[in-house]
Each structure stands twice: as C-alpha cells, then as structure tokens.
Short mmCIF file of C-alpha atoms in Angstrom, two decimals:
data_model
loop_
_atom_site.label_atom_id
_atom_site.label_comp_id
_atom_site.label_asym_id
_atom_site.label_seq_id
_atom_site.Cartn_x
_atom_site.Cartn_y
_atom_site.Cartn_z
CA MET A 1 0.00 0.00 0.00
CA ALA A 2 1.50 3.32 -1.07
CA ALA A 3 1.90 5.77 1.80
CA ARG A 4 -0.11 8.39 -0.05
CA GLN A 5 -3.25 7.22 -1.77
CA ASP A 6 -4.20 8.84 -5.07
CA SER A 7 -6.50 11.81 -5.40
CA ASP A 8 -8.66 12.12 -8.51
CA ASP A 9 -6.38 12.88 -11.47
CA LEU A 10 -9.26 14.27 -13.53
CA ALA A 11 -10.22 16.65 -10.74
CA TRP A 12 -6.59 17.65 -10.34
CA ASP A 13 -6.26 18.33 -14.08
CA ARG A 14 -9.39 20.46 -13.98
CA SER A 15 -8.01 22.35 -10.98
CA ASP A 16 -4.75 23.00 -12.82
CA GLU A 17 -6.62 24.34 -15.85
CA LEU A 18 -8.68 26.67 -13.69
CA TRP A 19 -5.51 27.76 -11.93
CA GLU A 20 -3.71 28.64 -15.16
CA ALA A 21 -6.68 30.65 -16.39
CA ALA A 22 -6.99 32.45 -13.06
CA MET A 23 -3.28 33.34 -12.98
CA LYS A 24 -3.45 34.78 -16.48
CA ALA A 25 -6.38 36.93 -15.45
CA ALA A 26 -4.64 37.99 -12.22
CA ARG A 27 -1.61 39.28 -14.15
CA LEU A 28 -3.54 41.25 -16.78
CA PRO A 29 -2.72 44.97 -16.83
CA SER A 30 -6.42 45.72 -16.55
CA THR A 31 -6.64 43.60 -13.38
CA CYS A 32 -3.62 45.32 -11.88
CA ARG A 33 -5.07 48.74 -12.62
CA LYS A 34 -8.33 47.67 -11.01
CA ILE A 35 -6.45 46.62 -7.87
CA GLU A 36 -4.62 49.96 -7.76
CA ALA A 37 -7.87 51.87 -8.13
CA PHE A 38 -9.52 49.79 -5.43
CA ALA A 39 -6.64 50.37 -3.00
CA GLU A 40 -6.72 54.12 -3.71
CA LYS A 41 -10.43 54.14 -2.93
CA MET A 42 -9.82 52.38 0.39
CA PHE A 43 -6.85 54.50 1.53
CA GLY A 44 -7.94 57.76 -0.09
CA LYS A 45 -4.37 58.25 -1.27
CA LYS A 46 -2.20 57.59 -4.29
CA VAL A 47 -1.33 53.88 -4.60
CA THR A 48 1.36 52.32 -6.79
CA LEU A 49 1.51 48.60 -7.57
CA ILE A 50 5.01 47.19 -6.88
CA PRO A 51 5.65 44.07 -8.99
CA PRO A 52 6.10 41.16 -8.94
CA LEU A 53 2.82 39.67 -7.74
CA ILE A 54 3.00 37.01 -5.03
CA ILE A 55 1.22 33.84 -6.06
CA GLY A 56 0.38 31.57 -3.13
CA GLY A 57 -1.37 28.25 -3.01
CA PHE A 58 -4.75 29.83 -2.31
CA ASN A 59 -4.31 33.59 -2.73
CA VAL A 60 -2.90 36.24 -5.05
CA LEU A 61 -1.14 39.15 -3.35
CA TYR A 62 -0.58 42.53 -5.01
CA PRO A 63 2.24 44.50 -3.32
CA ILE A 64 1.40 48.21 -3.10
CA GLN A 65 3.02 51.40 -1.93
CA VAL A 66 0.59 53.88 -0.40
CA GLU A 67 1.58 57.53 -0.52
CA GLY A 68 2.48 58.71 2.97
CA LEU A 69 2.78 55.22 4.51
CA SER A 70 6.22 54.09 5.67
CA THR A 71 5.49 50.42 5.01
CA GLN A 72 4.16 48.71 1.93
CA GLY A 73 0.89 46.81 1.85
CA LEU A 74 -0.50 43.72 0.17
CA VAL A 75 -3.93 43.43 -1.42
CA ARG A 76 -4.73 39.78 -0.78
CA ILE A 77 -7.44 38.11 -2.84
CA PRO A 78 -8.48 34.43 -2.91
CA CYS A 79 -7.46 32.74 -6.15
CA PRO A 80 -10.55 32.58 -8.38
CA SER A 81 -12.07 29.08 -8.66
CA GLN A 82 -9.60 27.66 -6.14
CA PRO A 83 -10.45 28.23 -2.48
CA LEU A 84 -13.27 26.67 -0.55
CA PHE A 85 -15.91 29.15 0.70
CA PRO A 86 -13.75 32.23 -0.16
CA GLU A 87 -15.90 34.89 1.54
CA GLU A 88 -16.30 32.89 4.73
CA LYS A 89 -12.63 31.95 4.73
CA THR A 90 -11.49 35.55 4.33
CA PHE A 91 -13.48 36.84 7.29
CA THR A 92 -12.41 33.88 9.42
CA GLU A 93 -8.75 34.51 8.63
CA ALA A 94 -9.09 38.21 9.39
CA ALA A 95 -10.71 37.45 12.76
CA THR A 96 -8.10 34.83 13.64
CA THR A 97 -5.21 37.12 12.70
CA ALA A 98 -6.64 40.00 14.73
CA TYR A 99 -7.27 37.72 17.73
CA ILE A 100 -3.72 36.36 17.65
CA SER A 101 -2.37 39.90 17.43
CA SER A 102 -4.31 41.03 20.48
CA GLN A 103 -4.10 37.94 22.67
CA THR A 104 -0.63 36.47 22.05
CA GLN A 105 2.94 37.61 21.55
CA ILE A 106 3.05 36.14 18.03
CA PRO A 107 3.74 38.87 15.46
CA VAL A 108 1.29 38.91 12.55
CA PRO A 109 0.68 41.36 9.69
CA LYS A 110 -1.53 44.33 10.48
CA ILE A 111 -4.87 44.24 8.70
CA PHE A 112 -5.71 47.63 7.18
CA TYR A 113 -9.01 46.65 5.58
CA LYS A 114 -11.13 43.56 4.96
CA GLY A 115 -14.46 42.94 3.27
CA ILE A 116 -16.20 42.07 0.03
CA ASP A 117 -15.99 44.38 -2.95
CA ALA A 118 -18.43 44.23 -5.86
CA ASP A 119 -15.57 44.20 -8.39
CA ILE A 120 -12.82 42.13 -6.79
CA GLY A 121 -14.74 39.96 -4.32
CA PRO A 122 -13.50 39.11 -0.81
CA TYR A 123 -10.23 40.78 0.15
CA MET A 124 -7.84 41.74 2.88
CA ILE A 125 -5.37 44.60 2.66
CA ILE A 126 -2.54 43.74 5.02
CA GLN A 127 0.88 44.95 6.03
CA ASP A 128 3.79 43.74 3.91
CA LEU A 129 6.34 42.37 6.37
CA GLY A 130 9.12 43.27 3.93
CA SER A 131 10.52 39.77 3.57
CA ARG A 132 9.83 36.84 1.27
CA ARG A 133 12.02 34.57 3.36
CA GLY A 134 10.38 31.94 5.54
CA MET A 135 11.88 30.00 8.43
CA GLY A 136 11.94 27.02 6.09
CA GLN A 137 14.87 28.49 4.19
CA PRO A 138 17.48 28.25 6.97
CA LEU A 139 16.13 24.79 7.83
CA GLU A 140 16.05 23.20 4.38
CA SER A 141 18.62 21.50 2.19
CA PRO A 142 19.78 23.55 -0.81
CA ARG A 143 17.48 23.04 -3.82
CA GLU A 144 18.54 23.28 -7.45
CA ASN A 145 14.90 23.48 -8.49
CA PRO A 146 12.80 25.84 -6.34
CA ASN A 147 9.73 23.76 -7.19
CA ASP A 148 11.17 20.70 -5.45
CA THR A 149 9.68 19.88 -2.07
CA PRO A 150 11.88 21.25 0.73
CA VAL A 151 13.33 18.79 3.23
CA LEU A 152 15.26 19.36 6.43
CA ASN A 153 18.97 19.83 5.85
CA PRO A 154 20.67 16.80 7.46
CA GLY A 155 23.90 18.80 7.62
CA LEU A 156 22.55 21.39 10.07
CA SER A 157 24.50 21.41 13.29
CA ASP A 158 22.61 20.43 16.43
CA THR A 159 23.21 23.93 17.77
CA LYS A 160 21.74 25.63 14.69
CA LEU A 161 18.76 23.28 14.53
CA HIS A 162 18.04 23.75 18.21
CA SER A 163 18.20 27.53 17.80
CA LEU A 164 15.72 27.55 14.89
CA TYR A 165 13.42 25.07 16.65
CA VAL A 166 13.39 27.34 19.72
CA LYS A 167 12.02 30.19 17.61
CA MET A 168 9.29 27.93 16.24
CA ALA A 169 8.56 26.44 19.66
CA ARG A 170 7.95 29.89 21.09
CA CYS A 171 5.23 30.46 18.49
CA VAL A 172 3.70 27.03 19.10
CA LEU A 173 3.60 27.56 22.87
CA GLU A 174 2.16 31.07 22.55
CA LEU A 175 -0.55 29.80 20.23
CA ALA A 176 -1.48 27.04 22.69
CA GLN A 177 -2.31 29.37 25.59
CA PRO A 178 -5.75 30.86 24.73
CA THR A 179 -8.74 28.58 25.27
CA PHE A 180 -12.22 28.56 23.75
CA PRO A 181 -15.60 27.08 24.75
CA ARG A 182 -16.37 25.38 21.42
CA ILE A 183 -14.67 23.96 18.35
CA GLY A 184 -15.06 26.14 15.28
CA ALA A 185 -13.84 29.17 13.37
CA LEU A 186 -13.37 32.57 14.96
CA ALA A 187 -15.59 35.50 14.00
CA GLU A 188 -15.51 39.17 14.94
CA THR A 189 -18.85 39.47 16.72
CA ASP A 190 -18.34 43.14 17.71
CA PRO A 191 -15.48 45.51 16.92
CA GLY A 192 -12.48 44.04 18.72
CA SER A 193 -14.48 41.09 20.13
CA TYR A 194 -14.06 37.54 18.86
CA ASP A 195 -15.96 34.33 19.43
CA VAL A 196 -16.19 30.83 17.99
CA ALA A 197 -19.15 31.23 15.64
CA GLY A 198 -18.35 29.46 12.36
CA ARG A 199 -17.63 26.01 11.01
CA PRO A 200 -14.01 24.89 10.86
CA ILE A 201 -12.65 25.17 7.32
CA THR A 202 -9.73 22.77 7.01
CA LEU A 203 -6.98 22.26 4.48
CA ASN A 204 -8.20 18.71 3.97
CA MET A 205 -11.71 19.95 3.12
CA SER A 206 -10.20 22.26 0.52
CA ASN A 207 -8.23 19.40 -1.00
CA MET A 208 -11.25 17.11 -0.96
CA ALA A 209 -13.24 19.57 -3.04
CA GLN A 210 -10.40 20.69 -5.29
CA ILE A 211 -8.52 17.52 -6.19
CA SER A 212 -11.05 14.79 -5.46
CA ASN A 213 -14.31 16.46 -6.51
CA ILE A 214 -16.02 15.72 -3.19
CA PRO A 215 -19.36 17.59 -3.05
CA THR A 216 -19.12 20.46 -0.59
CA SER A 217 -22.67 19.84 0.58
CA ILE A 218 -21.42 16.96 2.75
CA PHE A 219 -19.18 19.32 4.76
CA PRO A 220 -20.39 20.86 8.04
CA THR A 221 -22.98 23.51 7.30
CA GLU A 222 -22.15 27.18 7.70
CA GLY A 223 -22.25 28.26 11.34
CA THR A 224 -21.77 24.75 12.72
CA THR A 225 -19.69 24.56 15.89
CA TYR A 226 -18.90 21.58 18.13
CA GLN A 227 -19.32 21.23 21.86
CA THR A 228 -16.92 18.31 22.32
CA ALA A 229 -13.76 16.90 20.80
CA ASP A 230 -15.62 13.65 20.15
CA GLN A 231 -18.13 15.45 17.93
CA TRP A 232 -15.33 16.91 15.80
CA PHE A 233 -13.49 13.59 15.59
CA THR A 234 -16.75 12.06 14.36
CA SER A 235 -17.15 14.76 11.74
CA LEU A 236 -13.57 14.22 10.56
CA ALA A 237 -14.17 10.47 10.38
CA GLU A 238 -17.29 11.02 8.27
CA MET A 239 -15.29 13.16 5.87
CA GLN A 240 -12.82 10.30 5.50
CA LEU A 241 -15.72 8.01 4.65
CA ALA A 242 -17.04 10.60 2.20
CA THR A 243 -13.72 10.59 0.33
CA LEU A 244 -14.09 6.88 -0.31
CA ILE A 245 -17.73 7.21 -1.35
CA PHE A 246 -17.51 10.25 -3.63
CA GLN A 247 -14.04 10.20 -5.21
CA HIS A 248 -14.96 8.68 -8.57
CA ASN A 249 -11.52 8.12 -10.12
CA ASP A 250 -8.29 6.62 -8.75
CA MET A 251 -9.71 5.83 -5.32
CA ILE A 252 -9.25 2.05 -5.28
CA SER A 253 -6.76 -0.31 -6.90
CA SER A 254 -8.74 -3.53 -6.33
CA GLU A 255 -11.80 -4.93 -4.60
CA ASP A 256 -9.78 -5.79 -1.50
CA ASP A 257 -8.24 -2.32 -1.47
CA CYS A 258 -11.77 -0.93 -1.33
CA ARG A 259 -12.67 -3.29 1.52
CA ASN A 260 -9.56 -2.23 3.44
CA LYS A 261 -10.51 1.41 3.05
CA TYR A 262 -14.14 0.83 3.99
CA VAL A 263 -13.45 -1.24 7.12
CA ALA A 264 -10.79 1.18 8.37
CA ARG A 265 -13.09 4.17 7.98
CA GLN A 266 -16.09 2.56 9.61
CA LEU A 267 -14.03 1.41 12.60
CA PHE A 268 -12.40 4.82 12.96
CA ARG A 269 -15.79 6.51 12.92
CA ARG A 270 -17.20 4.08 15.48
CA LEU A 271 -14.35 4.79 17.88
CA ALA A 272 -14.98 8.51 17.42
CA LYS A 273 -18.69 8.16 18.16
CA GLN A 274 -17.91 6.05 21.22
CA GLY A 275 -15.72 8.85 22.57
CA ARG A 276 -12.62 6.70 22.42
CA LEU A 277 -10.40 8.54 19.97
CA SER A 278 -10.20 11.57 22.24
CA SER A 279 -8.83 9.46 25.12
CA PHE A 280 -6.47 7.23 23.15
CA GLY A 281 -2.91 7.38 24.39
CA PHE A 282 -3.78 9.22 27.61
CA ALA A 283 -4.08 7.94 31.18
CA GLU A 284 -7.86 7.59 30.67
CA ASP A 285 -7.36 5.13 27.79
CA ASP A 286 -8.79 1.91 29.21
CA TRP A 287 -10.20 0.52 25.96
CA SER A 288 -7.38 0.05 23.46
CA ALA A 289 -5.40 -3.15 23.09
CA GLN A 290 -2.29 -1.09 23.74
CA SER A 291 -3.64 0.08 27.10
CA THR A 292 -4.57 -3.42 28.26
CA THR A 293 -1.10 -4.79 27.51
CA GLN A 294 0.55 -1.67 28.96
CA SER A 295 3.14 -1.95 26.20
CA VAL A 296 3.28 1.85 26.13
CA PRO A 297 2.67 3.26 29.62
CA THR A 298 0.86 6.60 29.56
CA THR A 299 0.67 8.86 32.58
CA LEU A 300 -0.65 12.17 31.31
CA LYS A 301 -4.34 12.98 31.54
CA ALA A 302 -6.48 13.70 28.50
CA PRO A 303 -7.56 17.32 28.04
CA ASP A 304 -11.10 18.26 28.97
CA GLY A 305 -13.27 17.04 26.12
CA SER A 306 -15.61 20.01 26.30
CA GLY A 307 -15.20 23.73 26.85
CA ASN A 308 -11.40 23.79 26.63
CA PHE A 309 -10.20 24.08 23.03
CA ARG A 310 -7.21 25.78 21.46
CA ILE A 311 -6.18 27.36 18.17
CA TRP A 312 -5.07 24.82 15.59
CA SER A 313 -3.84 25.75 12.12
CA ASP A 314 -3.46 23.13 9.40
CA ASP A 315 -1.03 25.43 7.57
CA PHE A 316 1.17 26.59 10.43
CA ARG A 317 4.70 25.58 9.35
CA PRO A 318 8.15 27.11 8.95
CA SER A 319 7.55 28.46 5.43
CA ASN A 320 4.72 30.64 6.81
CA VAL A 321 6.92 32.12 9.54
CA MET A 322 8.60 35.07 7.85
CA VAL A 323 12.11 35.95 9.00
CA ASP A 324 14.79 38.52 8.26
CA ASP A 325 18.32 37.76 7.05
CA ASN A 326 19.33 36.95 10.63
CA ASP A 327 16.49 34.44 11.05
CA GLN A 328 14.60 36.68 13.45
CA ILE A 329 10.83 36.29 13.17
CA LEU A 330 9.02 39.19 11.51
CA GLY A 331 5.54 37.70 11.48
CA VAL A 332 3.45 34.58 10.92
CA ILE A 333 1.15 34.54 7.90
CA ASP A 334 -1.62 32.45 6.32
CA TRP A 335 -4.18 31.69 9.04
CA GLU A 336 -6.95 30.71 6.62
CA PHE A 337 -7.14 27.09 7.84
CA ALA A 338 -7.01 27.94 11.55
CA TYR A 339 -9.80 27.27 14.03
CA ALA A 340 -10.41 26.47 17.68
CA GLY A 341 -9.79 22.74 17.66
CA PRO A 342 -9.31 19.82 20.02
CA THR A 343 -6.49 20.36 22.48
CA GLN A 344 -5.38 16.85 21.49
CA PHE A 345 -4.03 18.30 18.23
CA VAL A 346 -1.94 20.88 20.06
CA LEU A 347 -0.43 18.24 22.36
CA ASP A 348 1.23 16.44 19.43
CA SER A 349 4.70 17.30 18.22
CA PRO A 350 4.55 19.20 14.89
CA TRP A 351 4.39 17.19 11.68
CA TRP A 352 6.78 19.66 9.98
CA LEU A 353 9.98 18.90 11.88
CA LEU A 354 11.39 17.36 8.66
CA LEU A 355 9.55 19.97 6.53
CA ASP A 356 8.08 17.26 4.25
CA VAL A 357 5.03 15.14 5.12
CA PRO A 358 5.35 11.41 5.94
CA GLU A 359 3.18 10.22 3.07
CA MET A 360 5.37 11.99 0.47
CA TRP A 361 8.82 11.17 1.90
CA ASP A 362 11.11 9.86 -0.85
CA ASN A 363 12.47 6.95 1.18
CA GLY A 364 9.08 5.87 2.50
CA ILE A 365 7.05 6.47 5.61
CA ASP A 366 9.09 4.12 7.80
CA ASP A 367 12.25 6.08 7.05
CA TRP A 368 10.35 9.31 7.69
CA ALA A 369 9.38 8.02 11.14
CA SER A 370 12.97 7.02 11.90
CA GLN A 371 14.35 10.40 10.86
CA TYR A 372 11.54 12.21 12.66
CA GLU A 373 12.26 10.44 15.93
CA ILE A 374 15.85 11.67 15.81
CA ARG A 375 14.78 15.30 15.28
CA LEU A 376 12.01 14.99 17.86
CA LYS A 377 14.63 14.88 20.62
CA THR A 378 15.98 18.25 19.49
CA TRP A 379 12.46 19.66 19.23
CA ILE A 380 11.47 18.57 22.73
CA SER A 381 14.70 20.03 24.11
CA ALA A 382 13.85 23.32 22.37
CA MET A 383 10.29 23.25 23.72
CA GLU A 384 11.50 22.60 27.25
CA GLU A 385 13.81 25.60 26.99
CA VAL A 386 10.92 27.81 25.86
CA GLU A 387 8.62 26.48 28.59
CA GLN A 388 11.17 27.35 31.25
CA SER A 389 11.60 30.86 29.88
CA MET A 390 7.84 31.55 29.77
CA GLY A 391 7.17 30.69 33.41
CA THR A 392 4.82 28.39 35.27
CA GLU A 393 1.48 29.62 33.94
CA VAL A 394 1.80 28.12 30.45
CA ILE A 395 0.52 24.73 29.38
CA LEU A 396 3.54 22.43 29.25
CA LEU A 397 3.64 20.76 25.86
CA SER A 398 6.97 18.94 25.88
CA ALA A 399 5.93 15.99 28.05
CA TYR A 400 2.67 15.57 26.13
CA MET A 401 4.51 15.66 22.82
CA ARG A 402 6.98 13.00 23.90
CA GLU A 403 4.18 10.72 25.10
CA SER A 404 2.09 11.39 21.98
CA TRP A 405 4.83 10.00 19.76
CA GLU A 406 5.45 6.99 21.98
CA SER A 407 1.77 6.09 22.25
CA GLY A 408 0.89 6.63 18.58
CA ARG A 409 -1.48 9.47 19.38
CA PHE A 410 0.50 11.57 16.90
CA TRP A 411 -0.57 9.20 14.11
CA LEU A 412 -4.22 9.16 15.15
CA ASN A 413 -4.59 12.93 14.91
CA TYR A 414 -2.58 13.12 11.70
CA ALA A 415 -4.72 10.45 10.04
CA ALA A 416 -7.92 12.17 11.15
CA ARG A 417 -6.86 15.30 9.25
CA LYS A 418 -5.39 13.67 6.10
CA SER A 419 -7.66 11.81 3.69
CA TRP A 420 -4.91 10.48 1.40
CA ALA A 421 -2.56 9.41 4.20
CA PHE A 422 -5.35 7.86 6.25
CA ASP A 423 -5.22 4.27 5.00
CA THR A 424 -1.51 3.59 5.37
CA ILE A 425 -1.39 5.25 8.78
CA TYR A 426 -4.47 3.42 10.02
CA TRP A 427 -3.24 -0.05 9.10
CA LYS A 428 0.45 0.52 9.87
CA TYR A 429 0.34 2.57 13.06
CA LEU A 430 -3.15 2.46 14.57
CA ASP A 431 -5.09 -0.75 13.96
CA LYS A 432 -2.99 -3.02 16.16
CA ARG A 433 -2.80 -0.38 18.85
CA PHE A 434 -6.60 -0.19 18.82
CA PHE A 435 -7.58 -3.84 18.44
CA GLY A 436 -4.50 -6.02 18.99
CA GLU A 437 -2.67 -8.45 16.77
CA ARG A 438 -4.33 -9.45 13.51
CA THR A 439 -5.00 -13.03 12.52
CA GLU A 440 -2.13 -14.88 10.90
CA GLY A 441 -2.02 -14.78 7.15
CA SER A 442 -3.46 -11.27 6.83
CA THR A 443 -1.90 -9.87 3.69
CA ALA A 444 -1.67 -6.20 2.81
CA GLU A 445 -4.54 -6.64 0.35
CA GLY A 446 -6.68 -8.56 2.83
CA LEU A 447 -6.21 -6.65 6.07
CA TRP A 448 -9.97 -6.11 6.25
CA ARG A 449 -10.57 -9.84 6.86
CA SER A 450 -9.14 -9.64 10.38
CA ARG A 451 -11.45 -6.76 11.37
CA VAL A 452 -14.66 -7.04 9.35
CA HIS A 453 -16.35 -8.98 12.16
CA LEU A 454 -16.11 -5.82 14.29
CA LEU A 455 -18.54 -4.02 12.00
CA SER A 456 -22.27 -4.06 12.66
CA LYS A 457 -24.50 -6.21 10.47
CA GLU A 458 -25.68 -3.10 8.61
CA GLU A 459 -22.12 -1.94 8.01
CA GLN A 460 -21.09 -5.36 6.78
CA ALA A 461 -24.09 -5.61 4.47
CA ALA A 462 -23.26 -2.25 2.89
CA MET A 463 -19.67 -3.15 2.08
CA GLU A 464 -20.04 -5.39 -0.99
CA PRO A 465 -22.50 -3.11 -2.83
CA LEU A 466 -20.05 -0.23 -2.31
CA VAL A 467 -17.17 -2.36 -3.58
CA GLN A 468 -19.06 -3.19 -6.76
CA THR A 469 -20.04 0.46 -7.21
CA LYS A 470 -16.43 1.60 -6.92
CA VAL A 471 -15.27 -1.10 -9.35
CA GLU A 472 -17.87 0.01 -11.90
CA GLU A 473 -16.92 3.66 -11.38
CA SER A 474 -13.30 2.84 -12.18
CA LYS A 475 -14.33 1.73 -15.68
CA GLN A 476 -15.49 5.22 -16.69
CA ARG A 477 -13.25 8.20 -15.99
CA ILE A 478 -15.62 11.12 -15.50
CA LEU A 479 -16.35 13.80 -12.93
CA ILE A 480 -19.72 13.57 -11.24
CA GLY A 481 -21.74 16.62 -10.26
CA TRP A 482 -23.81 15.70 -7.21
CA GLU A 483 -26.99 17.49 -6.23
CA ASP A 484 -26.70 18.71 -2.64
CA ALA A 485 -29.57 16.68 -1.21
CA GLU A 486 -28.58 13.58 -3.17
CA ALA A 487 -25.00 13.75 -1.88
CA ARG A 488 -26.15 14.11 1.72
CA ARG A 489 -28.50 11.14 1.33
CA ARG A 490 -25.74 9.04 -0.18
CA LEU A 491 -23.36 9.72 2.70
CA SER A 492 -26.12 9.23 5.26
CA SER A 493 -26.84 5.76 3.85
CA PHE A 494 -23.44 4.63 5.20
CA LEU A 495 -23.82 6.20 8.64
CA PHE A 496 -26.72 4.01 9.84
CA GLU A 497 -28.26 6.54 12.19
#
C-alpha cells in the first residue's frame, strides 16, 4: 500500500486548468489597474503597484506602496475558482489574525481593511512584512529546483537546529495558551471582540473539493460549531468516509483495497462516536489493546473534552513564519485554515519537523518516522527551553509531545486530518494499537478480513455493494456533479443513524 493514496487525477487536471486561467487573469494589466484603483479608494491616497505579484497556493497578493505610509501593503485576494468558501474563509482569517495579534505575543501582519468588494470579491489589505524569506529556508537542504519539495537539511548542526526550533517552539507555545468554549472558526462578533461562531474550514476539506471532486454539501454547514472533541473527531471520520464514497476516479486499486478502506473508515468513525479517539494514548485510555497490555505506559491525563479548546492551524509551518536575514521572526502569515480545535491536536509534536510530510517522503514512511524520531529529541529540548523561559502559567507541551509520539497518538490525529494518508497510517500505526494483533495470514490486500467482524451487520451488508459500485466507477473516468440533497442522502446511507 502506497503511503499516499491517489487523489482524482481528472479533478486535479481540472483544478490545474482553472488555476492557469486564473493566474493569467490575475496578471492582466487591466486587473492590476483595477487593484490599484480599489486600494486608492480604500486608503484615499495615491497607490502604486510594486511588482512582482506574489502567487500563493490559495491567494494572489498585489504589493502596493501607499503615498504617505512608511510600510508597503499587500492586497490579498483568494485565487478565483480555487479556495473553498472564499468569503467565509477571508473573514475567518481576518478574525483569527486579529485575535492572535491582540491575545498572544506572536507577530502577525496588520490588517488595514477587509471585506467584500463588488468588483474584486473578498479581500484583505494587510501589512507587507518586507521579507519573502520563511523559516523554512534556513532549515532546508539547498534546492537546485525551487519547485522541489523542501526537506530538512541533514547537515545542520545540532546547535543551529536547536536555535531555529526554539524560535518555532515559542510560536507554538504562545498559540497554545488561549482557550475557547467550542470547536469552530473565529468570527468578529463586535469591533475588537471575537468568538467561535463558524464552522471549521480545514486544508483537507479544501483538497477534498479541489482535487477529489467531493461535493461540498457533505461538509459541516455554515455556522456549525462543536461542543466536544468527540463530535469533531466524528465529523472528521465522516469526511474520511465521504472521500471513499464520492471520489470517482483513482480511489481504489482492487476490490480488496476498497474493503480495506471501507473497514478502516467505519471502525475509525465508530471509535470517534464512542468517545474513544479523544482518550487514546492518555491515562484515561482503558479501551485500546495497547492500554490493556501496557506496552506503552501513559501517565498524562487527557484534556477536557468540552469547553477547553485551542487554536489549531493546518497550515502553520516554517515556510509561513517570515524571518529577516538573521532568522529573526518578523511575522506569521496564512491563518486561513485555523480554528479552535481539540487540544489533542496541540499536544502532538509538529508534523513539519522534517519539513516534508510522511506520506510523500522519498524513502518511505518508515524512514520518515525514523528520521523524525531523531529530530524529535531536538524539538522537545527546544520546547523545554521555551517552557522554562515563559514561566509556570503556560501549558507544558513537551511531556505531552513525547508521550504522543510513543503512544501513537501523533498518528491518530494526523490520520484524522489527512484523507490520502489515512489508510496507510491506520493499518500501519493504529489498527494493532486499537484492536490487537491481527489473525495470521493477513496480507496487505486482505487486512480487512481480520477486522470485518467488528462491524455491525448493517455496516457489513453495505460493504459489498459499495465495492461493486467503486469497481464500476473505475471503468469510466468522468467527474460527477452531485446534487446537494442527493450527496447528503448518499453519505447518510453509510452512517446508519
């Protein structure tokens, strides 16, 4: 089983075509003049566009100089046809950025203006931090091709790596301090006041819609918030199931591959609904096979499952931490996929210690885990140093992070957030920890056989019709447009509620 499962190539091709068309439009002289005119209207002063444009994964940024202002600005607009819920996302990001600015010591760009314009759509006009250099640059190996995926430079001295990790750890610890009563996106409810009032918009949701053609109607509805971590884990598990159901092309390689994916997702969802995922790997874990054998002793208590949530950002990583030439942090950018999430996420060590993700690592996920474990020691040392410097009132992450890796809790939370890494991680790192050793003779293709008996009768009965549907779908490479109600009914038919 490949570490990263395939997204829908047809959907990806369509996304690339839309992207190319959008970038051409974004660079047109007429578009640039329109942006200048818009910025002049907002500031009431002469504005000059300062090329080149900055093209991000989800946004286009137009650098501007405003007459009379000492710093430059950026007109930031969601890429047309690319982002999920662009208006909602823009206001959420603005609220999150403003909250972080007022409630933490993390530097972020100042927001001059935000809103929706009739001509250019949703926008933010923000401070230009004056650097295009992220923390990833001093951490990464030299790249001949800037389009290559960055990876951690193995030649960095321990002293240098520790120093850079300390800077990142300070941001992570600062971000972990504020707490919230619900899970969801932040909104500015009154000028200068912020509350959890919107649905979480995640990077995985964006990818599901963009490169797998998953109907957005199956996502949490606008305004949905969650009272408990278990509710959000259940929602994440249902989105994993939706990926299997709705991705028409490239989802399965065989009938048994489909059965593996189905059984893993149904079991993961059941554990979420039973409230077990939120306690896995903590002292309260009395249900997993791992806990009964005490093969990995856990001593730290699980966070409160309700009323005690913390900011989580799917896109917080070194490349979004802007630094100067001396590697001093100027500001942290790109909060569009941030929300008040389960504290369990915050208690894991960061996935980005090696810069690249485990499912895409050139030498395979096992080698990623081996290399990660080496760097984790440096990270925890850096976190401990930051914790000591910030005093006794902060939540202490280092011990939780160490235990998260040892218990496998790191892999649970990562899999919950990653549709195309889910299957390998579930079967390699989670299944035995949850349910114990599998029956002898279980091959990679037939892993499902050792666990299918754990499904309910209804879940078992639904498996073979789904397998045959996915096999038939694989014979015709098309993109399906689902009606909203039809898509919700289809997903509901596999939830058995």
